[in-house]
Amino acid sequence: MASMDTQLNRGPDQNSAERSSPSRQFDSQSLEESVETQKKELGERNSNTIDTMLELVLSYRFDGRLEEAETLTRNIIQIRREDLGETHRDTLVSITKLAEIYAELGREIEAEKLQLNVLEARRKVLGELDEDTIDSMEQLAIWYQNRGEYHNQKRDLDKSEELYQMVLKSNTTIHGQGHEITFESSTNLAGIYRLQGRLDEAKKLQTGIVEKSKTVLGLEHTSTAVSIEELARINHAQNRIESAKLLQKQAIDIYKATVGDKHPLTEEAEGEFIRICQS
């Protein structure tokens, strides 16, 4: 499961190397120049101008220039509100990006409020089964999960569980029980059970997912490896170290066969294997 740093809270201190890179600085500078040129030639509200502004926001965030990213994102939201409406799909996407920036700035309460507002709007306008609505539920679930795990807060883990249950229900309705996306949703739910200390429930759920994933997707599939890794974590939490090691090694072998030795998935799995061995 994703960590807080990789989801909504990747702070500026974690990217000092990228910020100091001349090529990254040039990218931001080049994009700033492109935005100004497009504003003059096409107008600030032109879709091409806005697309370039969005690229500049990403560049600012990558460089750790979060205040500038916030200001520009607010500008984009204002334009989209005026031109498209408060609940338009593109407006809501922009508001979600602002929530991510707030989280990166450590403004958790503001980030949570925006994410909840976006989820409510998407439910009303797009419906429970729209992919954007499901994405909102999943991102909030991840956010609560990370905060609950980091601060050891049962309330946040319970909120995360509720949202993951909704995501699983929606994905099962859309894709069926035997789909890769449904397997991933089930794995996320099993991970929450593990963090809540409900290890027997977690193991029962995840064992079934691993077997289904092997049958439907095959052994040489990254989603199968992801499900096996979660089962390894559950075994580790149960202090079944040898079982955890065997499962983690199996996941590593799948990653090596599918994405290669040097892929981040492989390297992260190998790091987890070392942690299991040292426990």
CSV table of C-alpha atoms in Angstrom, one decimal, residues 57-224:
chain,number,residue,atom,x,y,z
A,57,VAL,CA,1.8,23.5,-11.4
A,58,LEU,CA,3.2,20.0,-11.6
A,59,SER,CA,6.7,21.4,-12.2
A,60,TYR,CA,6.4,23.7,-9.2
A,61,ARG,CA,5.3,20.8,-7.0
A,62,PHE,CA,8.2,18.7,-8.3
A,63,ASP,CA,10.6,21.5,-7.4
A,64,GLY,CA,9.1,22.1,-4.0
A,65,ARG,CA,7.7,25.5,-4.9
A,66,LEU,CA,4.4,24.7,-3.2
A,67,GLU,CA,3.2,28.3,-2.5
A,68,GLU,CA,3.5,29.1,-6.2
A,69,ALA,CA,1.8,25.9,-7.1
A,70,GLU,CA,-1.1,26.8,-4.7
A,71,THR,CA,-1.5,30.3,-6.2
A,72,LEU,CA,-1.5,29.1,-9.8
A,73,THR,CA,-4.0,26.3,-8.9
A,74,ARG,CA,-6.3,28.7,-7.3
A,75,ASN,CA,-6.2,30.8,-10.5
A,76,ILE,CA,-7.1,27.7,-12.6
A,77,ILE,CA,-10.0,26.8,-10.2
A,78,GLN,CA,-11.4,30.3,-10.5
A,79,ILE,CA,-11.3,30.3,-14.3
A,80,ARG,CA,-12.9,26.9,-14.4
A,81,ARG,CA,-15.6,27.9,-11.9
A,82,GLU,CA,-16.5,30.9,-14.0
A,83,ASP,CA,-16.3,29.1,-17.4
A,84,LEU,CA,-17.5,25.6,-16.6
A,85,GLY,CA,-19.3,25.8,-13.2
A,86,GLU,CA,-18.6,24.7,-9.7
A,87,THR,CA,-19.4,21.0,-10.2
A,88,HIS,CA,-17.9,20.4,-13.6
A,89,ARG,CA,-15.6,17.4,-13.8
A,90,ASP,CA,-12.6,19.6,-14.7
A,91,THR,CA,-13.3,22.0,-11.9
A,92,LEU,CA,-13.5,19.2,-9.4
A,93,VAL,CA,-10.2,17.7,-10.6
A,94,SER,CA,-8.5,21.1,-10.1
A,95,ILE,CA,-9.9,21.3,-6.5
A,96,THR,CA,-8.5,17.9,-5.8
A,97,LYS,CA,-5.1,19.0,-7.0
A,98,LEU,CA,-5.3,22.0,-4.6
A,99,ALA,CA,-6.2,19.5,-1.7
A,100,GLU,CA,-3.0,17.6,-2.6
A,101,ILE,CA,-0.9,20.8,-2.4
A,102,TYR,CA,-2.5,21.6,1.0
A,103,ALA,CA,-1.5,18.2,2.2
A,104,GLU,CA,2.0,18.7,0.9
A,105,LEU,CA,2.1,22.0,2.8
A,106,GLY,CA,1.0,20.2,6.0
A,107,ARG,CA,-2.4,21.9,6.0
A,108,GLU,CA,-4.3,18.6,6.7
A,109,ILE,CA,-7.6,20.1,7.9
A,110,GLU,CA,-8.0,22.2,4.7
A,111,ALA,CA,-6.9,19.3,2.5
A,112,GLU,CA,-9.5,16.9,4.1
A,113,LYS,CA,-12.3,19.5,3.8
A,114,LEU,CA,-11.6,20.0,0.1
A,115,GLN,CA,-11.4,16.2,-0.6
A,116,LEU,CA,-14.7,15.7,1.3
A,117,ASN,CA,-16.4,18.5,-0.7
A,118,VAL,CA,-15.2,17.0,-4.0
A,119,LEU,CA,-16.4,13.6,-3.0
A,120,GLU,CA,-19.9,14.9,-2.1
A,121,ALA,CA,-20.1,16.9,-5.4
A,122,ARG,CA,-19.0,13.9,-7.5
A,123,ARG,CA,-21.6,11.7,-5.8
A,124,LYS,CA,-24.4,14.1,-6.5
A,125,VAL,CA,-23.4,15.0,-10.1
A,126,LEU,CA,-21.7,11.9,-11.4
A,127,GLY,CA,-23.1,9.1,-9.2
A,128,GLU,CA,-21.5,6.4,-7.0
A,129,LEU,CA,-20.2,4.3,-9.9
A,130,ASP,CA,-18.4,7.1,-11.9
A,131,GLU,CA,-14.6,6.5,-12.0
A,132,ASP,CA,-14.0,10.0,-10.6
A,133,THR,CA,-16.2,9.4,-7.6
A,134,ILE,CA,-14.5,6.1,-7.0
A,135,ASP,CA,-11.1,7.8,-7.3
A,136,SER,CA,-12.2,10.4,-4.7
A,137,MET,CA,-13.2,7.6,-2.3
A,138,GLU,CA,-10.0,5.8,-2.8
A,139,GLN,CA,-7.8,8.9,-2.4
A,140,LEU,CA,-9.6,9.8,0.9
A,141,ALA,CA,-9.3,6.2,2.0
A,142,ILE,CA,-5.5,6.3,1.4
A,143,TRP,CA,-5.2,9.6,3.1
A,144,TYR,CA,-7.1,8.4,6.3
A,145,GLN,CA,-5.1,5.1,6.2
A,146,ASN,CA,-1.8,6.9,6.1
A,147,ARG,CA,-2.7,9.4,8.8
A,148,GLY,CA,-4.2,6.6,10.9
A,149,GLU,CA,-1.1,4.4,10.6
A,150,TYR,CA,1.3,7.3,11.1
A,151,HIS,CA,-0.5,8.7,14.2
A,152,ASN,CA,-1.9,5.3,15.4
A,153,GLN,CA,-5.5,6.7,15.2
A,154,LYS,CA,-8.3,4.2,15.2
A,155,ARG,CA,-10.8,6.7,14.1
A,156,ASP,CA,-8.9,7.4,10.8
A,157,LEU,CA,-8.4,3.7,10.1
A,158,ASP,CA,-12.2,3.2,10.6
A,159,LYS,CA,-12.9,6.0,8.2
A,160,SER,CA,-10.5,4.4,5.7
A,161,GLU,CA,-12.2,1.0,6.1
A,162,GLU,CA,-15.6,2.5,5.4
A,163,LEU,CA,-14.4,4.2,2.2
A,164,TYR,CA,-12.5,1.1,1.0
A,165,GLN,CA,-15.7,-0.9,1.6
A,166,MET,CA,-17.5,1.5,-0.7
A,167,VAL,CA,-14.8,1.4,-3.3
A,168,LEU,CA,-14.9,-2.4,-3.3
A,169,LYS,CA,-18.7,-2.4,-3.6
A,170,SER,CA,-18.6,0.0,-6.6
A,171,ASN,CA,-15.8,-1.9,-8.4
A,172,THR,CA,-17.5,-5.2,-7.8
A,173,THR,CA,-20.7,-3.8,-9.3
A,174,ILE,CA,-18.8,-2.4,-12.4
A,175,HIS,CA,-16.2,-5.1,-13.0
A,176,GLY,CA,-17.4,-8.2,-11.2
A,177,GLN,CA,-15.6,-10.2,-8.5
A,178,GLY,CA,-13.0,-11.7,-10.8
A,179,HIS,CA,-11.4,-8.5,-12.1
A,180,GLU,CA,-8.0,-7.1,-11.4
A,181,ILE,CA,-9.4,-3.8,-10.1
A,182,THR,CA,-11.7,-5.7,-7.7
A,183,PHE,CA,-8.7,-7.7,-6.5
A,184,GLU,CA,-6.8,-4.5,-5.8
A,185,SER,CA,-9.7,-3.1,-3.9
A,186,SER,CA,-10.0,-6.2,-1.8
A,187,THR,CA,-6.2,-6.1,-1.1
A,188,ASN,CA,-6.5,-2.5,0.2
A,189,LEU,CA,-9.4,-3.6,2.5
A,190,ALA,CA,-7.3,-6.5,3.8
A,191,GLY,CA,-4.5,-4.0,4.5
A,192,ILE,CA,-6.8,-1.9,6.6
A,193,TYR,CA,-8.0,-5.0,8.6
A,194,ARG,CA,-4.3,-5.7,9.2
A,195,LEU,CA,-3.6,-2.2,10.5
A,196,GLN,CA,-6.7,-2.5,12.7
A,197,GLY,CA,-5.4,-5.6,14.2
A,198,ARG,CA,-8.1,-7.8,12.7
A,199,LEU,CA,-5.5,-10.3,11.5
A,200,ASP,CA,-7.7,-13.4,11.1
A,201,GLU,CA,-10.2,-11.4,8.9
A,202,ALA,CA,-7.3,-9.9,6.9
A,203,LYS,CA,-5.7,-13.3,6.3
A,204,LYS,CA,-9.0,-15.0,5.3
A,205,LEU,CA,-9.8,-12.2,2.8
A,206,GLN,CA,-6.3,-11.9,1.4
A,207,THR,CA,-5.7,-15.7,1.0
A,208,GLY,CA,-8.8,-15.8,-1.2
A,209,ILE,CA,-7.6,-12.8,-3.2
A,210,VAL,CA,-4.2,-14.4,-3.8
A,211,GLU,CA,-5.8,-17.6,-5.1
A,212,LYS,CA,-8.2,-15.8,-7.4
A,213,SER,CA,-5.4,-13.6,-8.7
A,214,LYS,CA,-3.2,-16.6,-9.5
A,215,THR,CA,-6.1,-18.3,-11.3
A,216,VAL,CA,-7.4,-15.2,-13.2
A,217,LEU,CA,-4.3,-13.2,-13.9
A,218,GLY,CA,-1.6,-15.9,-13.6
A,219,LEU,CA,1.6,-16.1,-11.5
A,220,GLU,CA,3.6,-13.7,-13.7
A,221,HIS,CA,1.4,-10.6,-13.1
A,222,THR,CA,2.3,-7.6,-11.0
A,223,SER,CA,-1.1,-7.5,-9.4
A,224,THR,CA,-0.7,-11.1,-8.2
